[in-house]
Short mmCIF file of C-alpha atoms in Angstrom, two decimals:
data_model
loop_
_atom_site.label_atom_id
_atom_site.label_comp_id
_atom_site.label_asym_id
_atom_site.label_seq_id
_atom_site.Cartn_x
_atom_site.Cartn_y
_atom_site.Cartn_z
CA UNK A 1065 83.31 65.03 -17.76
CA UNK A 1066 85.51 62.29 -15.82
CA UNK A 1067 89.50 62.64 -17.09
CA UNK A 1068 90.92 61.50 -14.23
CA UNK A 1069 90.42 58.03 -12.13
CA UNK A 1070 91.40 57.77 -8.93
CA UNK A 1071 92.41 53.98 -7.36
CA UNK A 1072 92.54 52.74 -4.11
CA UNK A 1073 95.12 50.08 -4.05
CA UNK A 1074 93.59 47.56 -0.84
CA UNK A 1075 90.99 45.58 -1.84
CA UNK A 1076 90.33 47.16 -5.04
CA UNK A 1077 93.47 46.74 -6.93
CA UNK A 1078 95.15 43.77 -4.43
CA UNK A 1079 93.73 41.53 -2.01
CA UNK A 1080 94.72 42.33 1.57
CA UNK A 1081 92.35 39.73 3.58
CA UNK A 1082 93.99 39.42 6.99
CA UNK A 1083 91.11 37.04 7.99
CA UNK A 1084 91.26 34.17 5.37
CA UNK A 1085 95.28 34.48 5.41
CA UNK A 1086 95.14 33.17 8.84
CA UNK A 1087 92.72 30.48 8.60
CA UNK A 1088 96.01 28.28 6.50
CA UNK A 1089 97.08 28.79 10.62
CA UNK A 1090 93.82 28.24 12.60
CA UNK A 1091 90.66 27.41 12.12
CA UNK A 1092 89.51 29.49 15.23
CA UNK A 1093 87.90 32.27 14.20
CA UNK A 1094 87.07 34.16 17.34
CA UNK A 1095 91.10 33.73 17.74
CA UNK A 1096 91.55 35.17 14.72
CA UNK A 1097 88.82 38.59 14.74
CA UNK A 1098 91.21 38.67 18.32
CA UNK A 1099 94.31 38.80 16.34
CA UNK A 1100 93.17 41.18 13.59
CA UNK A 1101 92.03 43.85 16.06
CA UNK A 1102 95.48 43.09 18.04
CA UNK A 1103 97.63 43.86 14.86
CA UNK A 1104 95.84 44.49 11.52
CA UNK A 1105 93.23 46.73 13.12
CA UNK A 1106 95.22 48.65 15.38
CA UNK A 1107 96.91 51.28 16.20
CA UNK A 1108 99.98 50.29 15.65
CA UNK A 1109 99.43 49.26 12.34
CA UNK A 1110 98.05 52.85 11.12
CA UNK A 1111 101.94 53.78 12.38
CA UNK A 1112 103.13 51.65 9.69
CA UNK A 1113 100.28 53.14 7.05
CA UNK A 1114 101.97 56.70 8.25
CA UNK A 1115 105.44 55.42 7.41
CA UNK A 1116 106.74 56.10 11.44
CA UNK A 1117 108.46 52.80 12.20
CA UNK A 1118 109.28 49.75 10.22
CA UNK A 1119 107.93 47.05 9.82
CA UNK A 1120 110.04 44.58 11.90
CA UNK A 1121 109.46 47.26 14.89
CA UNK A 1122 106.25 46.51 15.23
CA UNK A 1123 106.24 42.85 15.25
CA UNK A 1124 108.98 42.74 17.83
CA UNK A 1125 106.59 45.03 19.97
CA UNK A 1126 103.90 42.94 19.08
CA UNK A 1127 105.60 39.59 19.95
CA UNK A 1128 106.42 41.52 23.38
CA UNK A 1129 103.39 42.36 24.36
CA UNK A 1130 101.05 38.67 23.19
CA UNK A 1131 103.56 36.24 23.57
CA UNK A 1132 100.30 33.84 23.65
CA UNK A 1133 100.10 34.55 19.91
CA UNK A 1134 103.55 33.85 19.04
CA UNK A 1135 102.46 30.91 16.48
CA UNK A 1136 100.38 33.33 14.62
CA UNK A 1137 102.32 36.32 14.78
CA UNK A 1138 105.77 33.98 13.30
CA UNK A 1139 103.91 33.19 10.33
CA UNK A 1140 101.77 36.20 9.59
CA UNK A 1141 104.97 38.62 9.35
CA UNK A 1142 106.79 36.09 7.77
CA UNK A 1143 104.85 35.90 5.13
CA UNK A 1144 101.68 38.60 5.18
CA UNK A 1145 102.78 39.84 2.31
CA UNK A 1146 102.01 36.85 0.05
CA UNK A 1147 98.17 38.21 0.74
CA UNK A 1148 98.98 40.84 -1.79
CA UNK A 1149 97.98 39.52 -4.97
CA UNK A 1150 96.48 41.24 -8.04
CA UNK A 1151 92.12 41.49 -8.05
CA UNK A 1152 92.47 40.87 -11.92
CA UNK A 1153 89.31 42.04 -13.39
CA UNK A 1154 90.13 45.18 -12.06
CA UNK A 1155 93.81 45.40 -13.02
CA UNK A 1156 92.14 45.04 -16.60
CA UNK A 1157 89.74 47.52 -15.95
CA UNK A 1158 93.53 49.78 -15.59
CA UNK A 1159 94.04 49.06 -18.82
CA UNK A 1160 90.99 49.51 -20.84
CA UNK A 1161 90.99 52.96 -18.94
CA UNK A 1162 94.58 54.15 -20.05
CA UNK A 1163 93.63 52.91 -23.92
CA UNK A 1164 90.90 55.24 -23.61
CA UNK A 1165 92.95 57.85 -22.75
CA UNK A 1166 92.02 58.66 -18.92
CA UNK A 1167 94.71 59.12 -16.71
CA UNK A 1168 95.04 57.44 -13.48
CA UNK A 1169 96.04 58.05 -9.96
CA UNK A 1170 96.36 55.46 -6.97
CA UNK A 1171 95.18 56.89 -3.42
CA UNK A 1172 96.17 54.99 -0.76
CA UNK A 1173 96.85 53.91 2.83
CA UNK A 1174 99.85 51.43 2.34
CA UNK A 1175 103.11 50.42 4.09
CA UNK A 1176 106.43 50.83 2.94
CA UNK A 1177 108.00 47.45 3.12
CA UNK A 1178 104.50 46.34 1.36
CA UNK A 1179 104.58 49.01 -1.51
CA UNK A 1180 108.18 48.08 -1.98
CA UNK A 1181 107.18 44.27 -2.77
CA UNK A 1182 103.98 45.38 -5.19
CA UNK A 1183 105.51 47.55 -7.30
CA UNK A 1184 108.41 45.13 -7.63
CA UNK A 1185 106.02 42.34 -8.44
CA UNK A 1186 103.83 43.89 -10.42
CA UNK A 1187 103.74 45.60 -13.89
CA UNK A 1188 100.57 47.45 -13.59
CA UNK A 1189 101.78 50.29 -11.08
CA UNK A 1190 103.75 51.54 -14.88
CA UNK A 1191 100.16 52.40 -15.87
CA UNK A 1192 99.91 55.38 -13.38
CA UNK A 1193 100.39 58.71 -13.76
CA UNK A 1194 101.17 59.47 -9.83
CA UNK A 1195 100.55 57.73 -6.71
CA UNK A 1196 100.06 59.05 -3.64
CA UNK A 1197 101.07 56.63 -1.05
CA UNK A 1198 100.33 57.59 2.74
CA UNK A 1199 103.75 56.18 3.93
CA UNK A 1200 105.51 58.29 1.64
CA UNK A 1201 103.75 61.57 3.13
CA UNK A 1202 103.20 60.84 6.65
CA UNK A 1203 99.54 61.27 6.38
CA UNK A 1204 96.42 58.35 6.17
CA UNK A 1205 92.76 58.36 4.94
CA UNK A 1206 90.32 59.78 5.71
CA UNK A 1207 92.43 62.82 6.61
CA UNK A 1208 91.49 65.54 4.24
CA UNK A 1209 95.70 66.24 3.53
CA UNK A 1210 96.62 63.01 2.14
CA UNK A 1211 93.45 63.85 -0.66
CA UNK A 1212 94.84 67.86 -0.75
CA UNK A 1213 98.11 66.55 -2.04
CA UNK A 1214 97.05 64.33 -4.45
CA UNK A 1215 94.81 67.20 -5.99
CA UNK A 1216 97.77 69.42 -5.66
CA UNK A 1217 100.48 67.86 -6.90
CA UNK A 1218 98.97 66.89 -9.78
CA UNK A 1219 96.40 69.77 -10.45
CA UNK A 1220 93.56 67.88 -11.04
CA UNK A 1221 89.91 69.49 -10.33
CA UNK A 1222 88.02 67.34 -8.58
CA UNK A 1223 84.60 67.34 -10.71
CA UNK A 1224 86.52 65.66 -13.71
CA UNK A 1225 87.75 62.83 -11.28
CA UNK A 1226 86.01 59.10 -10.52
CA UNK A 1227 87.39 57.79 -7.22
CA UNK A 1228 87.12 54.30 -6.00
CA UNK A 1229 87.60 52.96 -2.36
CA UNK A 1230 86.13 49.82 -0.64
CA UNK A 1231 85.86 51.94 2.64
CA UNK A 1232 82.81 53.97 3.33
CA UNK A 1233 84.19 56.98 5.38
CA UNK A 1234 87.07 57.18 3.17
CA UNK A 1235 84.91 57.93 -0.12
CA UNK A 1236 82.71 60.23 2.02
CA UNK A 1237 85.57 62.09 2.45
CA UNK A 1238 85.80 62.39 -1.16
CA UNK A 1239 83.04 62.89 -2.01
CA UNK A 1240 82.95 66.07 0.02
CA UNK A 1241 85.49 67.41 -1.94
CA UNK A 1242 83.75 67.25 -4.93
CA UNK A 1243 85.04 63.90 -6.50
CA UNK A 1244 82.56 61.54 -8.49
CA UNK A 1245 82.86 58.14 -6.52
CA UNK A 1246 82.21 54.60 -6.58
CA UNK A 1247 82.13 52.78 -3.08
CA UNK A 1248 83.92 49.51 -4.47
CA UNK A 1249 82.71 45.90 -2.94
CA UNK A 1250 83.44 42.82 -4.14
CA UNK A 1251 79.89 42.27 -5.63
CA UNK A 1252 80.03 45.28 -7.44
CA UNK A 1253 80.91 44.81 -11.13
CA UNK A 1254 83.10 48.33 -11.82
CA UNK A 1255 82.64 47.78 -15.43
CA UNK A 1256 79.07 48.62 -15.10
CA UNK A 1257 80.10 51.30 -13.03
CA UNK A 1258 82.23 52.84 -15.39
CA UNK A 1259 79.48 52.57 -18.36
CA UNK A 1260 77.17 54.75 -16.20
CA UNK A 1261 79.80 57.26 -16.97
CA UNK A 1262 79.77 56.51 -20.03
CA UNK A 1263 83.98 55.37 -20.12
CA UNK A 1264 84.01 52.02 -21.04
CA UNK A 1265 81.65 52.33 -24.08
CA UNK A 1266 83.09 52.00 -27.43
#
C-alpha cells in the first residue's frame, strides 16, 4: 500500500530546459547542444548539484575558459533561473495527493542559489513533509546515499513509497531499493499513473 510519494523536483515539478532557454539567444542549435554539454551537462555543473562552489564560481571559470561564448554565457547566468517555472498539472497533482492524506517527499539533484529562488517563489514546497536536496548533503543521484538518507531520516519503508523521476538511471536506482516508480515524461499523464495505484480515485 503506497503512503508515501516521492518527487523529483527537475522536470517533474519545474521546468529546467537549458535548450529552449537559449534559443531567445540563438537560433543555432548545434551552438547550443555545444553549450549545454560545456556548462549544463558538465562536470562542473554536478559541483554545483553537490553544493561545492557557488554559483558565480563557476561562471567566472566558465567565462575563463570559452571566452568565444561570452554572449551566451552573460545571459544564461544572468537569468537561468527564470527557466524554473512551475509544470502545473503536476503541482495540482501535490495537492490532490496531500487531501488524500499521502505524505510527500521531494528527491532531488538541485543547486543552492536555485533552491533558494523556488522555494521563495513558490508556495507548493509548504506541501512537503521533507526534502532532500543534494546540495544540502553533498551527495547527487544516482548515488545510492543521497536515496539512504531520505529513507533514513524520515523512516519510510520503501514498499509503501511511489517515486517519480524523468531520468532513467536515477529511478533504476530506486527501484532497486524496493520503491514503486513511475519514470515521468512529458507525455505521460501522472494522473493515470496514480489511478493504477488506485490514489487518485474517489
Amino acid at each position: 500500500m503506497i503512503k508515501h510519494v516521492i518527487f523529483d523536483l527537475g522536470n517533474v515539478l519545474l521546468n529546467f530546459k537549458p535548450r529552449q532557454f537559449l534559443k531567445k539567444y540563438t537560433n543555432d542549435s548545434e551552438r547550443i547542444d555545444q553549450f549545454i554539454k560545456k556548462v549544463t551537462s558538465s562536470d562542473k555543473w554536478l559541483m554545483l548539484d553537490r553544493g561545492l562552489v557557488p554559483v558565480s564560481e563557476i561562471e567566472d571559470n566558465l567565462k575563463e575558459k570559452y571566452p568565444e561564448d561570452i554572449d551566451l554565457l552573460d545571459p544564461f547566468f544572468k537569468n537561468w533561473l527564470e527557466m524554473l517555472t512551475p509544470i502545473k498539472k503536476n503541482v495540482k497533482i501535490l495537492y490532490m495527493l496531500k487531501q488524500r492524506g499521502y505524505s510527500l517527499y521531494a528527491l532531488s539533484n538541485f543547486i543552492k542559489e536555485a533552491f533558494e529562488y523556488v522555494t521563495q517563489k513558490y508556495t507548493f514546497f509548504e506541501l512537503f513533509d521533507g526534502m532532500v536536496i543534494s546540495y544540502r548533503v553533498k551527495t547527487i543521484k544516482p548515488e545510492e546515499k543521497i536515496f539512504s538518507i531520505l529513507i533514513k531520516r524520515y523512516n519510510l519503508s520503501p514498499k509503501t513509497c511511489l517515486y517519480i523521476d524523468d531520468t532513467k538511471r536515477f529511478i533504476a536506482v530506486g527501484e532497486s531499493i524496493g520503491f514503486n516508480v513511475i519514470h515521468y515524461d512529458s507525455a505521460v499523464k501522472l494522473t493515470d499513473e496514480f489511478e493504477i495505484y488506485g490514489m487518485l480515485n474517489d
